[in-house]
Amino acid sequence: MIAAPEIPSEFTYTHDTDTRFSSDTDFSEDLDGRSANPTKGKGGKKGKKAAGEKGKGGKGAGRINGHHQENGMENMMLFEVVKLGRSAMQSVVDDWIESYKHDRDVALLDLINFFIQCSGCKGVVSGEMFRNMQNSEIIRRMTEEFDEDSGDYPLTIAGPQWKKFKSSFCEFISVLVRQCQYSIIYDEYMMDTVISLLTGLSDSQVRAFRHTSTLAAMKLMTALVNVALNLSINMDNTQRQYEAERNKMVAKRANDRLELLLQKRKELQENQDEIENMMNAIFKGVFVHRYRDSIAEIRAICIEEIGVWMKLYSDAFLNDSYLKYVGWTMHDKQGEVRLKCLTALQGLYYNRELNARLELFTSRFKDRIVSMTLDKEYDVAVQAIKLLTLVLNTDEVLTPEDCESVYHLVYSAHRPVAIAAGEFLFKKLFSQREPEEEGAPKRRGRQGPNANLIKTTVFFFLESELHEHAAYLVDSLWECGAELLKDWECMISLLLDDPLPGEEALTDRQETALIEIMLCTVRQAAECHPPVGRGTGKRVMTAKEKKTQLDDRTRMTELFAVALPPLLAKYAVDAEKVTNLLQLPQFFDLEIYTTGRLEKHLESLLRQIREIVEKHTDTEVLEACSKTYHALCNEEFTIFNRVDIARSQLLDELVDKFNRLLEDFLQEGEDADEDDAYQVLSTLKRITAFHNAHDLSGWDLFTSNFKLLNTGIENGDMPEQIVIHSLQCTHYVILWHLAKSSEGSSRKMSPSVLRLCIQSFNFCPLCFSFLLQAFTILCDLLLIFSHQMVSGGREHLEPLVYSPEDSLQSELLSFILNHVFIDQDEDTNNGQQDDEAVKIEALHKRRNLLAAYCKLIIYCVVEMKTGADIFKQYMRYYNDYGDIIKETMSKTRQIDKIQCAKTLILSLQQLFNEMLSELGHGFDRSSSAFCGIKELARRFSLTFGLDQVKTRDAIAMLHKDGIEFAFKDPSPQGEGGPPLNLAFLDILSEFSSKLMRQDKRTVHMYLERFMTFQMALQREDCWLPLISYRNSLQAGGDDDTMSVMSGYSSRGSSIRSKKTKPPAVTAGTSAAKRNMQTPVMLPSPHLTSTAMRDPKRGRDDSFMGVYPLPHDQQQPHQHPQHHQQTPQHHQTPMDYKYACLTAEFLMCNDAVSSHRRGTGLMEEDEEPIVEDVMMSSEGRMDDLNEGMDFDTMDIDLPPSKNRRERSELKPDYFDPASIMDESVRNGMQPVFVDRPLVSMLYLGF
């Protein structure tokens, strides 16, 4: 249909006939000779009108610009009317049609200016220009008059006035074609002019012209497709009427009607051919070039509309010639365009009648659609999964491997992706149910229709091998399978009832999975919010959702109140099953126990819980029992007294038993056997688990636990587990008393007693040097009872504030260094280190220990300088603790920038001293140890960000301490030799790029205070660190290359620094100094409107640890090059007063400090990830903020030849090579981008 040769922007159509239907003709009317009008008004070619036609008043005299004067819009043009959107579009178009019938040149001139003004151009096409100039000349003139100072145009302007402009603009074009479809569009004038204009504008370098005209052309094409579809339907109706009339007997046949039908069919065919020519002109003149435009919005418009065409008029457009464009564009690098491809395909696959025409496309692009389920844009991934769900309608298209790649997405943390995957899973596995016989009673429980589906859910959950994520699976299936998941009666029956004859019973593993899934469904129904990690916040529930929640809670309480006691009795010895079952009462509506007369079942439940407490010593089971008692002991319900009595009786027995066993255990002393210790430990475990959720202050547990701990310290032979749980129980005692004191309870403990409780923990470091839990408990207590506990109006708790002594701080730090910063092989665990799960669990425990100690640093419980021993491990243990250490550095910098800087330089000094003690003063500066310290310093430097004003004081203090350290110790070689720590200046030079220009001068002056005249003349290798450091301070000393305005973003600053040229070396600089200058990164080319940047090259960056590496891992050190990028800026110097150094550091002025304000990136030092269209599987990066290169948008599409060099399409429509003769860049039309947009592209938007 649309295979005609391509036509130029100035074109005319050839026609075989001049007959047309009038605008009053309705093709659907019955042709009996009364309503048909076989003649059509003739329309001449573009040119001058007949004499007397132009300028007449007539009916159009009362209109100006095609609008009634009575509307009050007589002076408004089409653009103003569409922009306001106040009038009905039908009346606006009717007015323009009346104006066109009166004087078509004036009306067309209004329409042309309408498109020009919709593009944001201030120019106006005059009548003389319209008559005497070609479209290309008119567009060139309008381009010259375009306002380049602003990058906004109506389609992109924000604000309420322009919010609906796009929809009004599209509606106007659609209504215009619909109202002109019977006469005007066939006059060889209006459509020729409009299509020629839009084709020319779409080829413009001005983005506004290209964007607006492409949208108009695509909407015009969609409107013509509707016209063509109507013509096709009318032709079919006419053909059927003709065949029916011709098949009649000769006596009954109406020959005049046959002639009329033949004439109508001929006219419809002529109109169809002409519409096809128009569509061919738009498709070949606009779409073929703009679907690969450099602007994503334009590409998205094209793909969205071609999807509409294929859906509306599938007979003409749903073939491989058009589907190939959608398939190719699925590889676009912009998520917006990929999303339009998927939504377009969804409209096609939704109609099962079209599946046969999509077979070739599906086989070719199915793998791409499957891979898009892992798209980095979540919206694209969601739509890809939905598309695959529709593809399931086609038999045997998706392989099991394809389905499995979607199945695992039900565990995705992004909820829309998980829900879409849940719908796919539900349709694939659960869509086929067993048919129920009509009239038969509804089956329930194990015999119900959901029994097999629930089993299938359990099997899928077990096969996925992600057993701890049942809540995510339930949440994914909740929206599409809530009826299945809330069939708790069937689940209970599967667990309690015996299997039917011939039915296979559930295994123990399957029963455990079913109980876990059942618990998750109960929680989901009761709480009505997704599991942790999937929700962005609490959503306000609708009235219908609240009613459903209440009904579900009532039904689940009625079912499980009866079924839970027998379930607990059946699985009483299985700790995992019991732990999950005991969580069910937390979601009950406890009022049902009273209103439903279920008290006997409550008694049975309390009896089962008591037996479980007596049988089990597992911590998780005991804590589940404790939480169940806490949930049932609600004073708002009448069952409180009954549950409280049962709880008190249980606790009385436990405490009495503990005191009795403890007394005997302490009396026996060294003679106590393992059975006695086990009895004490098991009872203490039960009491500790209950003390976590219940206030047991009335039982005076502190005295007995204090006695136990004191005896253990004195004798030194107390079992480890007893000490751990005793410390934990004492911890809960203190917290409960503190809670009472904070709440102002009348029963609050006196401050002196609480003070005694805190001081009692001074003996902890003596006994927990081998106890990890005790360390965590102590850190929590130190944090709770720190100076911050008196904030928030709690001044009365000031006597309880406890500050750790220096000895205790030293013990804490030693514990961390000995138990956290160790190699994996050293952390043996009974020979089980080969098990990967054991290694991960051990690492998790060490991370918890480090996090507990880092919280003490952040909240100033311990001195910040102790963090130096933590920070110096940043590189060596980056994979294990890098995120924790980095966050600690960020928080400490927010508290005190200067003290944080002193801590960082102290950590480098400690590493330097350790290296000296190991290698001696004659070490090689290319050694792995020294290179590792330099790399750590570089990483530290990156954490300061790009806002030099904010970090000015801190960086200056850092250099001061570094200089003093470098010259602190004299030379071991005697007078005339370099100081012992002089090589530290090589490390300190990594921070020189963070100094402002004027601060470099000041630091250099401070450095000269420590230098002698002879030092400045030395050029031996041992003096190279001093030479290198001096050069780093002198770089940019004559200009303001290092000044960065406060508030600039890291991306903008980085890009600007790459644009500028490096400063030339002055003639007076010596050869040695030039050789020692830090090299400056070469400038990147300027971004232009027509060039596409090369993809980012990967960095070949190797990790250099702080400590010596194996020989095969050592990297040759390139000395004395420094890997910094020196930003090149010419800004006004900016100073402000600060007092952080000695008197020489006070040589700055604050003349322009008021000009530097704003917020900048302080701690953001990670390198921006330049990802492919797939989501990255890496959780962290190995490097930080190095070689930042922000690529502009690249088009990953098969380019076509220049359209002026093409005459026809290639025969192989699915072969990208058929149109891949030039690069993407050459296939693009030049894009006009004004200055504001260029800056936005530089900033990475």
PDB file of N, CA, C and O in Angstrom, residues 306-338:
ATOM      1  N   ILE A 306       2.735   4.715  15.363  1.00  0.00           N
ATOM      2  CA  ILE A 306       2.711   3.555  14.467  1.00  0.00           C
ATOM      3  C   ILE A 306       2.017   2.377  15.135  1.00  0.00           C
ATOM      4  O   ILE A 306       1.383   1.549  14.475  1.00  0.00           O
ATOM      5  N   GLY A 307       2.098   2.317  16.459  1.00  0.00           N
ATOM      6  CA  GLY A 307       1.330   1.299  17.172  1.00  0.00           C
ATOM      7  C   GLY A 307      -0.168   1.511  17.032  1.00  0.00           C
ATOM      8  O   GLY A 307      -0.932   0.540  16.897  1.00  0.00           O
ATOM      9  N   VAL A 308      -0.583   2.770  17.034  1.00  0.00           N
ATOM     10  CA  VAL A 308      -1.998   3.084  16.835  1.00  0.00           C
ATOM     11  C   VAL A 308      -2.431   2.689  15.433  1.00  0.00           C
ATOM     12  O   VAL A 308      -3.516   2.124  15.238  1.00  0.00           O
ATOM     13  N   TRP A 309      -1.595   2.976  14.431  1.00  0.00           N
ATOM     14  CA  TRP A 309      -1.968   2.637  13.059  1.00  0.00           C
ATOM     15  C   TRP A 309      -2.137   1.132  12.887  1.00  0.00           C
ATOM     16  O   TRP A 309      -3.096   0.678  12.263  1.00  0.00           O
ATOM     17  N   MET A 310      -1.194   0.365  13.442  1.00  0.00           N
ATOM     18  CA  MET A 310      -1.278  -1.088  13.283  1.00  0.00           C
ATOM     19  C   MET A 310      -2.483  -1.670  14.016  1.00  0.00           C
ATOM     20  O   MET A 310      -3.049  -2.671  13.594  1.00  0.00           O
ATOM     21  N   LYS A 311      -2.873  -1.026  15.091  1.00  0.00           N
ATOM     22  CA  LYS A 311      -4.025  -1.524  15.842  1.00  0.00           C
ATOM     23  C   LYS A 311      -5.336  -1.132  15.166  1.00  0.00           C
ATOM     24  O   LYS A 311      -6.267  -1.953  15.088  1.00  0.00           O
ATOM     25  N   LEU A 312      -5.411   0.092  14.662  1.00  0.00           N
ATOM     26  CA  LEU A 312      -6.640   0.549  14.021  1.00  0.00           C
ATOM     27  C   LEU A 312      -6.857  -0.107  12.665  1.00  0.00           C
ATOM     28  O   LEU A 312      -7.954  -0.566  12.353  1.00  0.00           O
ATOM     29  N   TYR A 313      -5.831  -0.130  11.856  1.00  0.00           N
ATOM     30  CA  TYR A 313      -5.962  -0.572  10.468  1.00  0.00           C
ATOM     31  C   TYR A 313      -4.970  -1.700  10.242  1.00  0.00           C
ATOM     32  O   TYR A 313      -4.004  -1.574   9.496  1.00  0.00           O
ATOM     33  N   SER A 314      -5.222  -2.811  10.889  1.00  0.00           N
ATOM     34  CA  SER A 314      -4.285  -3.925  10.857  1.00  0.00           C
ATOM     35  C   SER A 314      -4.139  -4.513   9.465  1.00  0.00           C
ATOM     36  O   SER A 314      -3.072  -5.038   9.113  1.00  0.00           O
ATOM     37  N   ASP A 315      -5.187  -4.439   8.656  1.00  0.00           N
ATOM     38  CA  ASP A 315      -5.095  -5.015   7.319  1.00  0.00           C
ATOM     39  C   ASP A 315      -4.018  -4.335   6.486  1.00  0.00           C
ATOM     40  O   ASP A 315      -3.378  -4.979   5.649  1.00  0.00           O
ATOM     41  N   ALA A 316      -3.807  -3.054   6.708  1.00  0.00           N
ATOM     42  CA  ALA A 316      -2.836  -2.319   5.903  1.00  0.00           C
ATOM     43  C   ALA A 316      -1.485  -2.182   6.583  1.00  0.00           C
ATOM     44  O   ALA A 316      -0.445  -2.171   5.914  1.00  0.00           O
ATOM     45  N   PHE A 317      -1.469  -2.072   7.887  1.00  0.00           N
ATOM     46  CA  PHE A 317      -0.227  -1.735   8.588  1.00  0.00           C
ATOM     47  C   PHE A 317       0.390  -2.887   9.376  1.00  0.00           C
ATOM     48  O   PHE A 317       1.575  -2.825   9.685  1.00  0.00           O
ATOM     49  N   LEU A 318      -0.385  -3.888   9.731  1.00  0.00           N
ATOM     50  CA  LEU A 318       0.163  -4.956  10.560  1.00  0.00           C
ATOM     51  C   LEU A 318       0.878  -5.972   9.684  1.00  0.00           C
ATOM     52  O   LEU A 318       0.366  -7.047   9.371  1.00  0.00           O
ATOM     53  N   ASN A 319       2.068  -5.607   9.275  1.00  0.00           N
ATOM     54  CA  ASN A 319       2.919  -6.510   8.516  1.00  0.00           C
ATOM     55  C   ASN A 319       4.364  -6.215   8.881  1.00  0.00           C
ATOM     56  O   ASN A 319       4.671  -5.258   9.593  1.00  0.00           O
ATOM     57  N   ASP A 320       5.237  -7.034   8.365  1.00  0.00           N
ATOM     58  CA  ASP A 320       6.637  -6.940   8.742  1.00  0.00           C
ATOM     59  C   ASP A 320       7.273  -5.629   8.304  1.00  0.00           C
ATOM     60  O   ASP A 320       8.273  -5.194   8.893  1.00  0.00           O
ATOM     61  N   SER A 321       6.715  -4.991   7.271  1.00  0.00           N
ATOM     62  CA  SER A 321       7.293  -3.737   6.806  1.00  0.00           C
ATOM     63  C   SER A 321       7.197  -2.648   7.853  1.00  0.00           C
ATOM     64  O   SER A 321       8.042  -1.732   7.868  1.00  0.00           O
ATOM     65  N   TYR A 322       6.210  -2.699   8.707  1.00  0.00           N
ATOM     66  CA  TYR A 322       6.045  -1.687   9.750  1.00  0.00           C
ATOM     67  C   TYR A 322       6.466  -2.199  11.122  1.00  0.00           C
ATOM     68  O   TYR A 322       6.973  -1.438  11.950  1.00  0.00           O
ATOM     69  N   LEU A 323       6.271  -3.482  11.384  1.00  0.00           N
ATOM     70  CA  LEU A 323       6.665  -4.030  12.678  1.00  0.00           C
ATOM     71  C   LEU A 323       8.167  -3.939  12.907  1.00  0.00           C
ATOM     72  O   LEU A 323       8.627  -3.871  14.047  1.00  0.00           O
ATOM     73  N   LYS A 324       8.937  -3.916  11.827  1.00  0.00           N
ATOM     74  CA  LYS A 324      10.393  -3.881  11.990  1.00  0.00           C
ATOM     75  C   LYS A 324      10.841  -2.616  12.714  1.00  0.00           C
ATOM     76  O   LYS A 324      11.809  -2.637  13.478  1.00  0.00           O
ATOM     77  N   TYR A 325      10.141  -1.501  12.513  1.00  0.00           N
ATOM     78  CA  TYR A 325      10.534  -0.260  13.167  1.00  0.00           C
ATOM     79  C   TYR A 325      10.361  -0.372  14.685  1.00  0.00           C
ATOM     80  O   TYR A 325      11.183   0.121  15.457  1.00  0.00           O
ATOM     81  N   VAL A 326       9.296  -1.029  15.113  1.00  0.00           N
ATOM     82  CA  VAL A 326       9.075  -1.225  16.549  1.00  0.00           C
ATOM     83  C   VAL A 326      10.128  -2.172  17.117  1.00  0.00           C
ATOM     84  O   VAL A 326      10.674  -1.953  18.207  1.00  0.00           O
ATOM     85  N   GLY A 327      10.436  -3.227  16.361  1.00  0.00           N
ATOM     86  CA  GLY A 327      11.448  -4.172  16.834  1.00  0.00           C
ATOM     87  C   GLY A 327      12.811  -3.539  16.961  1.00  0.00           C
ATOM     88  O   GLY A 327      13.526  -3.754  17.953  1.00  0.00           O
ATOM     89  N   TRP A 328      13.196  -2.741  15.984  1.00  0.00           N
ATOM     90  CA  TRP A 328      14.489  -2.078  16.061  1.00  0.00           C
ATOM     91  C   TRP A 328      14.557  -1.103  17.231  1.00  0.00           C
ATOM     92  O   TRP A 328      15.550  -1.018  17.938  1.00  0.00           O
ATOM     93  N   THR A 329      13.479  -0.369  17.406  1.00  0.00           N
ATOM     94  CA  THR A 329      13.496   0.687  18.421  1.00  0.00           C
ATOM     95  C   THR A 329      13.447   0.121  19.827  1.00  0.00           C
ATOM     96  O   THR A 329      13.678   0.852  20.790  1.00  0.00           O
ATOM     97  N   MET A 330      13.162  -1.162  20.003  1.00  0.00           N
ATOM     98  CA  MET A 330      13.235  -1.754  21.334  1.00  0.00           C
ATOM     99  C   MET A 330      14.650  -1.744  21.892  1.00  0.00           C
ATOM    100  O   MET A 330      14.842  -1.965  23.084  1.00  0.00           O
ATOM    101  N   HIS A 331      15.633  -1.477  21.037  1.00  0.00           N
ATOM    102  CA  HIS A 331      17.023  -1.375  21.493  1.00  0.00           C
ATOM    103  C   HIS A 331      17.421   0.066  21.780  1.00  0.00           C
ATOM    104  O   HIS A 331      18.598   0.322  22.012  1.00  0.00           O
ATOM    105  N   ASP A 332      16.467   0.981  21.761  1.00  0.00           N
ATOM    106  CA  ASP A 332      16.778   2.389  22.026  1.00  0.00           C
ATOM    107  C   ASP A 332      17.353   2.551  23.427  1.00  0.00           C
ATOM    108  O   ASP A 332      16.979   1.844  24.362  1.00  0.00           O
ATOM    109  N   LYS A 333      18.263   3.515  23.580  1.00  0.00           N
ATOM    110  CA  LYS A 333      18.913   3.719  24.870  1.00  0.00           C
ATOM    111  C   LYS A 333      18.094   4.570  25.831  1.00  0.00           C
ATOM    112  O   LYS A 333      18.486   4.717  26.987  1.00  0.00           O
ATOM    113  N   GLN A 334      17.003   5.118  25.390  1.00  0.00           N
ATOM    114  CA  GLN A 334      16.140   5.912  26.262  1.00  0.00           C
ATOM    115  C   GLN A 334      14.937   5.068  26.677  1.00  0.00           C
ATOM    116  O   GLN A 334      14.234   4.515  25.824  1.00  0.00           O
ATOM    117  N   GLY A 335      14.714   4.987  27.979  1.00  0.00           N
ATOM    118  CA  GLY A 335      13.613   4.170  28.479  1.00  0.00           C
ATOM    119  C   GLY A 335      12.255   4.613  27.979  1.00  0.00           C
ATOM    120  O   GLY A 335      11.349   3.794  27.789  1.00  0.00           O
ATOM    121  N   GLU A 336      12.086   5.916  27.763  1.00  0.00           N
ATOM    122  CA  GLU A 336      10.798   6.426  27.276  1.00  0.00           C
ATOM    123  C   GLU A 336      10.444   5.810  25.936  1.00  0.00           C
ATOM    124  O   GLU A 336       9.279   5.466  25.683  1.00  0.00           O
ATOM    125  N   VAL A 337      11.418   5.663  25.049  1.00  0.00           N
ATOM    126  CA  VAL A 337      11.150   5.110  23.720  1.00  0.00           C
ATOM    127  C   VAL A 337      10.896   3.617  23.816  1.00  0.00           C
ATOM    128  O   VAL A 337       9.975   3.082  23.175  1.00  0.00           O
ATOM    129  N   ARG A 338      11.697   2.916  24.606  1.00  0.00           N
ATOM    130  CA  ARG A 338      11.457   1.481  24.783  1.00  0.00           C
ATOM    131  C   ARG A 338      10.074   1.223  25.372  1.00  0.00           C
ATOM    132  O   ARG A 338       9.410   0.246  25.023  1.00  0.00           O
TER     133      ARG A 338
END
